[in-house]
Coordinates of C-alpha atoms and ligand atoms in Angstrom, one line a residue:
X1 CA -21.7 -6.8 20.3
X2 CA -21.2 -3.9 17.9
X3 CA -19.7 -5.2 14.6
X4 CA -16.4 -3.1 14.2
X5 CA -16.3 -1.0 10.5
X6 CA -12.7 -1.4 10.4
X7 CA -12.9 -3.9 7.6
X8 CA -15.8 -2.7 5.5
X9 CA -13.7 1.2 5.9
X10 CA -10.9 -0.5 4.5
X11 CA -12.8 -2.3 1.5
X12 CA -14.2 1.2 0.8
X13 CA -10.7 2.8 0.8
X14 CA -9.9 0.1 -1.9
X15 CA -12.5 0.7 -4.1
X16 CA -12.3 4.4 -4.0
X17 CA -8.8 4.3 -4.6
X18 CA -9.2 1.5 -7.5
X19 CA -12.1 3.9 -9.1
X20 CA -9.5 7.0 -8.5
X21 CA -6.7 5.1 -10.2
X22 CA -9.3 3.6 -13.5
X23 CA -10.9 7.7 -13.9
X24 CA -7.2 9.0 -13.5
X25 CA -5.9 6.4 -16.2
X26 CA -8.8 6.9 -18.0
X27 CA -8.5 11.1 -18.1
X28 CA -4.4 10.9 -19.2
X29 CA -5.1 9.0 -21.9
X30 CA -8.1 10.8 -23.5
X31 CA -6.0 14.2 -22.9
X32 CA -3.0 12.4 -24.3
X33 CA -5.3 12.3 -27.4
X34 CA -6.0 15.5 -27.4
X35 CA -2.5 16.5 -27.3
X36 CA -1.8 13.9 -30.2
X37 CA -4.5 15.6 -32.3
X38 CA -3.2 18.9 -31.1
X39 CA 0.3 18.3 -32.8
X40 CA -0.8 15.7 -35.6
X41 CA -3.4 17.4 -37.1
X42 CA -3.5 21.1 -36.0
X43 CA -0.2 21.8 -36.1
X44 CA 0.8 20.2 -39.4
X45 CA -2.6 21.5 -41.0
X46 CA -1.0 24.8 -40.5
X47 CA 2.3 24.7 -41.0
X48 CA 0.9 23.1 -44.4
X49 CA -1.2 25.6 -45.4
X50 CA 1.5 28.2 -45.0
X51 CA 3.5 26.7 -47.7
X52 CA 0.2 26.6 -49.7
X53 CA 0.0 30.0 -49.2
X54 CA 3.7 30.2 -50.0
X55 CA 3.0 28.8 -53.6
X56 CA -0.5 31.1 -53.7
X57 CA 2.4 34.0 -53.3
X58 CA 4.8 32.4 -55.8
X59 CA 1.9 31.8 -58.3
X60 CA 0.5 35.6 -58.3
X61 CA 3.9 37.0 -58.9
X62 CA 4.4 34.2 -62.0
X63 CA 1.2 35.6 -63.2
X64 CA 2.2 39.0 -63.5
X65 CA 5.4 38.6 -65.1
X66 CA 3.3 36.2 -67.8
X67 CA 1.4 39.3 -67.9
X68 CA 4.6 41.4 -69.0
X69 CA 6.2 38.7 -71.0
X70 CA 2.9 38.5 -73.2
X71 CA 2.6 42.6 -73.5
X72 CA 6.2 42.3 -75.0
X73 CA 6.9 45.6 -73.3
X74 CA 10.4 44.1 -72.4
X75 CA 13.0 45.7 -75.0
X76 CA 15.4 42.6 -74.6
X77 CA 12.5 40.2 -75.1
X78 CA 11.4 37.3 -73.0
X79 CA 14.4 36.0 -73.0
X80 CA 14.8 38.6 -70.2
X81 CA 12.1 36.5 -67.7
X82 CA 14.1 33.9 -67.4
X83 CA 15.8 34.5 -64.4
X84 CA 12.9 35.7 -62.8
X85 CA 10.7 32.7 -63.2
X86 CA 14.1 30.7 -62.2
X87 CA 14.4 32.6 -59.1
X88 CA 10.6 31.7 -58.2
X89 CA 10.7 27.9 -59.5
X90 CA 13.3 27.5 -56.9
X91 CA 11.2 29.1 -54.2
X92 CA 8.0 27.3 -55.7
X93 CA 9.9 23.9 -55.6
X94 CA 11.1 24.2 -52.0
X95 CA 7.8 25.3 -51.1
X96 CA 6.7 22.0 -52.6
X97 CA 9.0 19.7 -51.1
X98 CA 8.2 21.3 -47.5
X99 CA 4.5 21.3 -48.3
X100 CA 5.1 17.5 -49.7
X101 CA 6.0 16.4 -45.8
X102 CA 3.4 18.3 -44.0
X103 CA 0.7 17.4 -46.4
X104 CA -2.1 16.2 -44.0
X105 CA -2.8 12.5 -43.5
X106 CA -6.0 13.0 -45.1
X107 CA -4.6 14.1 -48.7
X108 CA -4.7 11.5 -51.2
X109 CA -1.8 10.8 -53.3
X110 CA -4.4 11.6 -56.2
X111 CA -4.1 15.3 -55.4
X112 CA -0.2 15.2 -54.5
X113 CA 0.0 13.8 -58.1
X114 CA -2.1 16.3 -59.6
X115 CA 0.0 19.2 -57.8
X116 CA 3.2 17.6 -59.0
X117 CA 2.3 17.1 -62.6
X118 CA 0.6 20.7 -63.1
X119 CA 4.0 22.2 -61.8
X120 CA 6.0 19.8 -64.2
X121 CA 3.5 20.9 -67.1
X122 CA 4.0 24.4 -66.3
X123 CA 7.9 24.5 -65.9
X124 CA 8.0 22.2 -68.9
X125 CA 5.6 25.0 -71.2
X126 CA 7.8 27.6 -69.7
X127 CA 11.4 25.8 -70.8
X128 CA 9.6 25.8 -74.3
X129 CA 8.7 29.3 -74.3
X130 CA 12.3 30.4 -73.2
X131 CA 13.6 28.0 -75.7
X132 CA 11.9 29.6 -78.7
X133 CA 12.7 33.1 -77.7
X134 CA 16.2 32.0 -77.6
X135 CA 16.0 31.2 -81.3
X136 CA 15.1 34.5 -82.5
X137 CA 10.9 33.3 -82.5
X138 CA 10.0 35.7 -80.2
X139 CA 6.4 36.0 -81.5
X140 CA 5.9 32.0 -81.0
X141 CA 7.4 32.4 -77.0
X142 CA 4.9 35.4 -77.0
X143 CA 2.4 33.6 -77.7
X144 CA 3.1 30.6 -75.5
X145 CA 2.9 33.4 -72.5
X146 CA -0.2 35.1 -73.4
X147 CA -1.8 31.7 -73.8
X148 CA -0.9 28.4 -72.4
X149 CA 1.6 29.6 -70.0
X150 CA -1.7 32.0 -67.8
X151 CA -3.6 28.9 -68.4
X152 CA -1.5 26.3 -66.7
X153 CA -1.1 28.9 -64.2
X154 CA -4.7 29.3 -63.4
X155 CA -4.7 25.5 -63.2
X156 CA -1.8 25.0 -60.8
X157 CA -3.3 28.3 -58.7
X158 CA -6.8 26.1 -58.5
X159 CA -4.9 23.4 -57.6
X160 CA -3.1 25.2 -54.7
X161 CA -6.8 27.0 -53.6
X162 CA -8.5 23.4 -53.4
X163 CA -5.3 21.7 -51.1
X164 CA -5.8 25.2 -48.6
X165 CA -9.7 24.8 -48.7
X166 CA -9.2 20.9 -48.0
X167 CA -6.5 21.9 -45.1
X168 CA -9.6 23.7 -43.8
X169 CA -11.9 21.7 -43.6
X170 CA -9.4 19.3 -41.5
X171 CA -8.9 22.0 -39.3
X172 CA -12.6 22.2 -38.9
X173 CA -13.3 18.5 -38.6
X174 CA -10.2 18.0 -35.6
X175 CA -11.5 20.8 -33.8
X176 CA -15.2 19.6 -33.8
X177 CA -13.0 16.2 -32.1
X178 CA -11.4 17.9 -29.8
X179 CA -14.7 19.6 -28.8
X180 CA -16.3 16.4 -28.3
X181 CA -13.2 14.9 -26.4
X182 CA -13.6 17.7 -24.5
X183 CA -17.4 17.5 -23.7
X184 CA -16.6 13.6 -23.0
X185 CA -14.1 14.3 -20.1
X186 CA -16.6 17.2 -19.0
X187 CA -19.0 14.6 -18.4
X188 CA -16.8 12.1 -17.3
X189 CA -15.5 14.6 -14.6
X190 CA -19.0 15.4 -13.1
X191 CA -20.4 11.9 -12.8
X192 CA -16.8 10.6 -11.3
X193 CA -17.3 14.0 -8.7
X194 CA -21.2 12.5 -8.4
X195 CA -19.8 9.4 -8.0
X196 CA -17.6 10.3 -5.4
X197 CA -19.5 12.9 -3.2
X198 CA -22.3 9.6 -3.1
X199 CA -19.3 7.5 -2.3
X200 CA -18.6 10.2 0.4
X201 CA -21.6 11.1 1.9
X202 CA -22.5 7.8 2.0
X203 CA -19.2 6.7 4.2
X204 CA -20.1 9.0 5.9
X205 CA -23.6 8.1 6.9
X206 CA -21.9 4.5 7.7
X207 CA -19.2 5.8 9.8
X208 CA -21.9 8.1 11.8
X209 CA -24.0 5.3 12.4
X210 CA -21.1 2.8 13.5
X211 CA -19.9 5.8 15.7
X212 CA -23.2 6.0 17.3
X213 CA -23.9 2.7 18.0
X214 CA -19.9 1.8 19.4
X215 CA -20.9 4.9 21.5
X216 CA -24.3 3.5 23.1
X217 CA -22.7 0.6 23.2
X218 CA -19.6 1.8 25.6
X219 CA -22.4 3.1 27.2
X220 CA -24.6 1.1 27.9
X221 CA -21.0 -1.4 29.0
X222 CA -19.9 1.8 31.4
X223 CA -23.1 2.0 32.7
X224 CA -23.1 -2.1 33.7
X225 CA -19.8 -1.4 35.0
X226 CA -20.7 1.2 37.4
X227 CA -23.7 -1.1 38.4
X228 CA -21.3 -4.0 39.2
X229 CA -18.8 -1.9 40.7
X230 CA -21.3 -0.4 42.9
X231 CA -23.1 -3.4 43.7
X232 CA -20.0 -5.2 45.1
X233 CA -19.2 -2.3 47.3
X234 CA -22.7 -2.2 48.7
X235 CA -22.7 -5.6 49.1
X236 CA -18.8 -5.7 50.8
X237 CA -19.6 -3.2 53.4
X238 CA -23.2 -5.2 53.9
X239 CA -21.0 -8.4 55.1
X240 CA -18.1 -6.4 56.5
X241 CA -20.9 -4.8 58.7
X242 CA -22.5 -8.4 59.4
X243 CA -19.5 -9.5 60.3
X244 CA -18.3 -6.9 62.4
X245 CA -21.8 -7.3 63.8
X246 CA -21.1 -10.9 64.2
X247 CA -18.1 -10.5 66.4
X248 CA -18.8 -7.8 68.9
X249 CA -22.6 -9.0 69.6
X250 CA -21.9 -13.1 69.7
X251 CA -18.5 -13.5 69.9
X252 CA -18.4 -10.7 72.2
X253 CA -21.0 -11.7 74.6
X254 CA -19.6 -15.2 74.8
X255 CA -16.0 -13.8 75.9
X256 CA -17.5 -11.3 78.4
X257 CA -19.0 -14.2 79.8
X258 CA -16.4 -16.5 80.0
X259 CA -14.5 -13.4 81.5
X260 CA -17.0 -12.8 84.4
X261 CA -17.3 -16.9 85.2
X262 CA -13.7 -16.8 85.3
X263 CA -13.5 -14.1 87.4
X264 CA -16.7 -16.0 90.2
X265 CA -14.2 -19.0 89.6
X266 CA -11.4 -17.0 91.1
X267 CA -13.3 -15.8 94.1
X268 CA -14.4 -19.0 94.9
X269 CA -12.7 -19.9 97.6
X270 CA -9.4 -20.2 96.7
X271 CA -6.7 -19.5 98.9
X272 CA -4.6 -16.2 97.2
X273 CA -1.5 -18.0 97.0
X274 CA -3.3 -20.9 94.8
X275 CA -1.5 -21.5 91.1
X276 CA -5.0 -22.6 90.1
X277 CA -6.4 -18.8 91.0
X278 CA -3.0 -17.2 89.8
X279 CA -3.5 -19.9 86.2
X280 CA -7.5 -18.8 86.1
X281 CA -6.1 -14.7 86.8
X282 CA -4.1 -15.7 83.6
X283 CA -6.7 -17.0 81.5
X284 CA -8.9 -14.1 82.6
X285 CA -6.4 -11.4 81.3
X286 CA -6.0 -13.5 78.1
X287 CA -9.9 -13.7 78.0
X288 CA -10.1 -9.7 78.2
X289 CA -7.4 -8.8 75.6
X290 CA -8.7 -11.4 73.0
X291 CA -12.4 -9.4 73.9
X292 CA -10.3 -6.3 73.3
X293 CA -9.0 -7.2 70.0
X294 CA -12.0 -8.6 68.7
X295 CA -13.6 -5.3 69.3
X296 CA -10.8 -3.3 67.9
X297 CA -11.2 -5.4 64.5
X298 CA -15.5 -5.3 64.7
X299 CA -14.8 -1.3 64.8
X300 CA -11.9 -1.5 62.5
X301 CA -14.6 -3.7 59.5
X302 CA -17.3 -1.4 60.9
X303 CA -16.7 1.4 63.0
X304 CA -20.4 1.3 64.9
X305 CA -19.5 4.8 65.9
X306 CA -20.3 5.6 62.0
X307 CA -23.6 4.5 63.0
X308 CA -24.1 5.8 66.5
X309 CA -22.5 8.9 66.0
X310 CA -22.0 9.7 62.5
X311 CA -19.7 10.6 60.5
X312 CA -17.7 13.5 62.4
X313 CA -17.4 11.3 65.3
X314 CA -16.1 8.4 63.4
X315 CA -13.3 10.1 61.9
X316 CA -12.2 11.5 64.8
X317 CA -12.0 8.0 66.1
X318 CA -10.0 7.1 63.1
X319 CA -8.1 9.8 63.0
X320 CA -6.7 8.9 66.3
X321 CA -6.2 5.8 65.8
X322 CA -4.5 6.3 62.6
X323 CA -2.1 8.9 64.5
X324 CA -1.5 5.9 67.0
X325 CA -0.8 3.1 64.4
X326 CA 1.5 5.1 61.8
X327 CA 3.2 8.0 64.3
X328 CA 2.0 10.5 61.6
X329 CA 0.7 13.1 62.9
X330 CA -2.8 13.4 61.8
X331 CA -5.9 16.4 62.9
X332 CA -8.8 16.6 62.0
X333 CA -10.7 20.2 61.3
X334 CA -14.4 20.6 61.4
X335 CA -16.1 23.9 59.9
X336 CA -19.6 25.0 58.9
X337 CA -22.8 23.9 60.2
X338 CA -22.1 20.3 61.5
X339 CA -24.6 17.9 59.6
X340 CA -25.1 14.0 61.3
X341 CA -24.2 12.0 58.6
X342 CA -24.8 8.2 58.9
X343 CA -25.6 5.1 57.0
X344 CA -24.2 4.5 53.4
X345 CA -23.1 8.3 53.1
X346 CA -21.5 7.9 56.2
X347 CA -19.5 4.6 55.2
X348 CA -18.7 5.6 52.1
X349 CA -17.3 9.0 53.1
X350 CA -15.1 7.0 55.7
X351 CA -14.2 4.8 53.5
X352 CA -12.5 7.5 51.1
X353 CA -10.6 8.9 54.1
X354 CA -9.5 5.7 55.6
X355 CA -7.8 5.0 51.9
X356 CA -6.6 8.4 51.4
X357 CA -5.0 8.2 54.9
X358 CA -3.8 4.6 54.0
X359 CA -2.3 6.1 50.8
X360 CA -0.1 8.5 52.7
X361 CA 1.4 6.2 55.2
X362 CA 2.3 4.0 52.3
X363 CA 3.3 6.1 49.3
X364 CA 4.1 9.4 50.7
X365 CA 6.7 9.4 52.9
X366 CA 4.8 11.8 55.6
X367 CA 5.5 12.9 59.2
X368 CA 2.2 15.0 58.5
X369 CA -1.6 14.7 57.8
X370 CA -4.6 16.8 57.6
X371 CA -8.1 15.4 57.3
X372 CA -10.9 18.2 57.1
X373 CA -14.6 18.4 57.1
X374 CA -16.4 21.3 55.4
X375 CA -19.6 21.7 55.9
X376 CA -21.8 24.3 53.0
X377 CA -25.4 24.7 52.9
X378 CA -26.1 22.2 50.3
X379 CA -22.3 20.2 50.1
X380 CA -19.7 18.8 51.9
X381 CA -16.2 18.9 51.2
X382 CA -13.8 16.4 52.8
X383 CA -10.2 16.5 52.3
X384 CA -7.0 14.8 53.1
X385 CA -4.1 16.7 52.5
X386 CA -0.2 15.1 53.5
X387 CA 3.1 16.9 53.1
X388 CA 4.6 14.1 51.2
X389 CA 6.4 13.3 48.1
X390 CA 3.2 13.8 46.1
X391 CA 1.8 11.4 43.2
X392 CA 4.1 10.5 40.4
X393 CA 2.3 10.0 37.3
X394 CA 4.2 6.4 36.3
X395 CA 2.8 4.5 33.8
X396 CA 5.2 1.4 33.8
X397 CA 4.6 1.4 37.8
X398 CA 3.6 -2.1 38.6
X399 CA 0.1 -3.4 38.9
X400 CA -2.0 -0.6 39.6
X401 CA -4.0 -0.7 42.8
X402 CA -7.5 -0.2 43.1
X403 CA -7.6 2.2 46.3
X404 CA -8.5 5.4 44.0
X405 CA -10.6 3.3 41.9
X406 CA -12.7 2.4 44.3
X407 CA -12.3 5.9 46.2
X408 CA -13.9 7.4 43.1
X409 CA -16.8 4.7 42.7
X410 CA -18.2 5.3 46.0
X411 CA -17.5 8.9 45.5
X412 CA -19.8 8.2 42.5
X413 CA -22.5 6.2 44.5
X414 CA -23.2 9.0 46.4
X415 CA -23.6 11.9 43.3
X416 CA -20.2 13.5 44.3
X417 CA -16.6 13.9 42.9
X418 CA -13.9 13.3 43.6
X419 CA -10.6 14.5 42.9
X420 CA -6.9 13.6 43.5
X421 CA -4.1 16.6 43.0
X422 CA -0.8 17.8 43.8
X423 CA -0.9 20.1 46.6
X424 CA 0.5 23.4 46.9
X425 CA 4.0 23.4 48.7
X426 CA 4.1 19.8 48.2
X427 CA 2.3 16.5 49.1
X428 CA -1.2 15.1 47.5
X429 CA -4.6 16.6 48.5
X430 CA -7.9 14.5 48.0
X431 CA -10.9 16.5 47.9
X432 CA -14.5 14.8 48.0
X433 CA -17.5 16.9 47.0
X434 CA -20.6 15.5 48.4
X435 CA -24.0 17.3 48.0
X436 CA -26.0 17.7 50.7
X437 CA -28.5 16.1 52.2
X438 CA -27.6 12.5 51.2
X439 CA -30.0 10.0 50.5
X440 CA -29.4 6.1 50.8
X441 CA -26.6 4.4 48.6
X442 CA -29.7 1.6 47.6
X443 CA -32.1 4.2 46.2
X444 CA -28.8 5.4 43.9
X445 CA -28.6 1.7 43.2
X446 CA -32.0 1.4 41.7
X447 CA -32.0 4.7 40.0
X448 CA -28.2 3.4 37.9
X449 CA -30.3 0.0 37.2
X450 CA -33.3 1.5 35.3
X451 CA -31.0 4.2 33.8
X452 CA -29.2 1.4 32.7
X453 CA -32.8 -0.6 31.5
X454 CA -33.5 2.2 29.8
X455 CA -30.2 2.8 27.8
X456 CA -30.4 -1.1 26.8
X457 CA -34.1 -0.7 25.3
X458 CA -32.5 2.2 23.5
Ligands
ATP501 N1 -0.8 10.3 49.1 C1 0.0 9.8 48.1 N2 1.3 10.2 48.0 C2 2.0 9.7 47.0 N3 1.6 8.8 46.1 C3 0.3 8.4 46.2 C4 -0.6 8.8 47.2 N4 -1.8 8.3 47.0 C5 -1.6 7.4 45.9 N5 -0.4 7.5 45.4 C6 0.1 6.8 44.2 O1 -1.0 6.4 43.5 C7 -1.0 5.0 43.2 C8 -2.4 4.5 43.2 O2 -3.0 4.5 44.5 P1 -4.0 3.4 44.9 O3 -4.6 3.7 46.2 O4 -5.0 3.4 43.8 O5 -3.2 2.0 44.8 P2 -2.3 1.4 45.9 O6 -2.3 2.2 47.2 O7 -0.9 1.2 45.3 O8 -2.9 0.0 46.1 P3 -4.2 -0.4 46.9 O9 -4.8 0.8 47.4 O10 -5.1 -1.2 45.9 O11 -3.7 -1.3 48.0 C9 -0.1 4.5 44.3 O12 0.5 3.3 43.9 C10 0.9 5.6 44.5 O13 1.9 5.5 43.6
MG502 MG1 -4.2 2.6 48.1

């Protein structure tokens, strides 16, 4: 018995799934990383460094008007800068406070700090300046601006240059991870496609191989069934024939002679108006339509005219008969070359009439039926046509029979086909195609057997 792959599929189907559902899970999550690193680090880097570059701005222009302020070029003094450098400490400072939430997780407070208190410094140097200018000491704020004030300024720009360089080099470092997230889940994609297309072709090498053996398995089952089936038709019509046999050479015998004592007993000097002659005249008749019967069934499990004759003249016996017993009337129509068929060709053939005759007395409802014989060069065709009510293809019918089942078997035993249609206009037509000349059913027999040896060793 072929193990069915049913259960080991299904296990397969699991585990592919299970590894489907682990890469899938697995894949989300590492480009849910990516899209964390994306926004964390990338994004906010950015953003950050375009306030740095904000304060860079901010810076230069303080430097310039320093510049001015400590030319003394200005004919209302430095006094005059003030709003200027007020209008840019409250850009600067905004800048700063932005710059202050984006600052990159990697900063340090250290260098927040150090941003912070050069700003202060600076604001605090320039308050002083704009102080002393406002008391008349002009040259003291002068020199506050042509000194400290460029200095602290150079500071806080270094300051602002080294957070912008550092914001690079995090852009640098996250997009060196995101390249080798990227190369993971490369890999991880091919080996899971490896994985899978190994997964695959072996499945497929399993299912193939479970295919082919179910297959020579139904095969070799088919082939034991055809045996069987053939067997117990060969043997049936060997004991129908025995039996038939049986009846019309002992049985028969015995009856004609008790028919022809009782008929000496009769004539032996009886007087005519004797009721022992008239009783032994009455036994006599009894005698010869028991004999009559007998022979009717030995013809009817045997026609001997099959064997006689052949098959021709046996089914226009039949035919006959078959017209007498049902009232349908039934011809039969000979063409081609006539061929003497006999033995298990001939039986069988019969056979498959007899049934498809059989068939139309009892399904289809037929005044009318038309047996025919057609003879080719190298095949025969028989057919039985009726003008009934034709087949009706009913699957909930109740127990199916086994006439067209075995019709097709002995079809089979002989190397023909057969075939069982609607006919045109109406009714069923059963057409058997035998090839010609036929050998014996037995020979057939042993030829299925070691075609069936053989498929076994297989
Ligand atoms: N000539 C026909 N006209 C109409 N229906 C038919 C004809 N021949 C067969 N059938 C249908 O096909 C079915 C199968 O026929 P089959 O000879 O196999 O079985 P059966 O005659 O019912 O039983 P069994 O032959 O075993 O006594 C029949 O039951 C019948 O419905
Ligand atoms: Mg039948």
């Amino acid at each position: 018995m072929v193990k069915s792959p049913t259960l080991r599929l299904l296990v397969g189907l699991l585990v592919t799934l299970a590894a489907v559902a682990v890469y899938s899970w697995y894949t989300l999550r590492q480009l849910n990383g990516l899209r964390q690193l994306q926004t964390d680090t990338i994004d906010r880097n950015r953003r950050d460094s375009l306030q740095l570059l904000r304060m860079q701005n901010d810076l230069s222009q303080i430097g310039l008007a320093l510049r001015d302020m400590a030319s003394g070029g200005e004919p209302y003094g430095i006094a005059a800068y003030e709003n200027e450098l007020a209008g840019k400490r409250a850009d600067l400072e905004d800048a700063l406070k932005t710059e202050a939430r984006l600052s990159p997780d990697n900063r340090s407070p250290q260098q927040q700090k150090e941003l912070t208190n050069a700003l202060r410094q600076f604001w605090q140097t320039t308050g002083e300046t704009f102080a002393f200018a406002k008391a008349g000491q002009e040259k003291r704020a002068q020199q506050l601006a042509a000194t400290t004030l460029p200095a602290q300024q150079s500071a806080l720009a270094s300051v602002v240059a080294r957070l912008l360089f550092k914001n690079n080099e995090a852009e640098e470092q996250a997009a060196a991870r995101v390249a080798i997230i990227y190369n993971r889940v490369g890999r991880n994609i091919y080996a899971f496609l490896a994985a899978m297309l190994v997964g695959i072709i072996l499945t497929s090498l399993y299912l193939i191989d479970s295919i082919k053996r179910l297959f020579a398995e139904v095969e070799s089952l088919s082939q034991q069934r055809r045996i069987l089936a053939a067997k117990l038709i060969t043997v049936q019509e060997e004991v129908l024939r025995s039996v038939s046999r049986e009846l019309h050479d002992e049985f028969g015998q015995i009856l004609t002679a008790v028919g022809a004592m009782l008929g000496r007993a009769e004539r032996k000097g009886l007087p005519p108006d004797s009721p022992l002659r008239a009783e032994l005249t009455e036994v006599r008749q009894i005698t010869q339509e028991t004999l009559e019967k007998m022979r009717a069934l030995s013809q009817m499990l045997h026609p001997a005219v099959l064997d006689d004759y052949g098959l021709v003249k046996g089914l226009d016996w039949y035919t006959q008969l078959f017209q007498k017993q049902t009232g349908i009337e039934t011809t039969l129509d000979v063409n081609g070359d006539i061929q003497r068929i006999t033995g298990q060709a001939a039986i069988h053939c019969f056979r498959i009439v007899q049934e498809a005759l059989n068939n139309a007395a009892k399904h289809a409802k037929t005044m009318r039926a038309e047996v025919s014989l057609d003879f080719g060069p190298d095949q025969l065709t028989a057919a039985v046509r009726d003008y009934g009510v034709g087949i009706v293809q009913d699957r909930k019918a109740r127990e199916p029979g086994l006439g067209l089942v075995a019709m097709k078997e002995r079809a089979e035993l002989l190397r023909g086909s057969l075939s069982v249609e609607k006919a045109l206009g109406g009714g069923t037509v059963v057409k058997l195609h035998l090839p010609l000349p036929q050998e014996e059913g037995q020979a057939y027999l042993t030829q299925q057997r070691q075609e069936a040896q053989t498929a076994t060793h297989d």
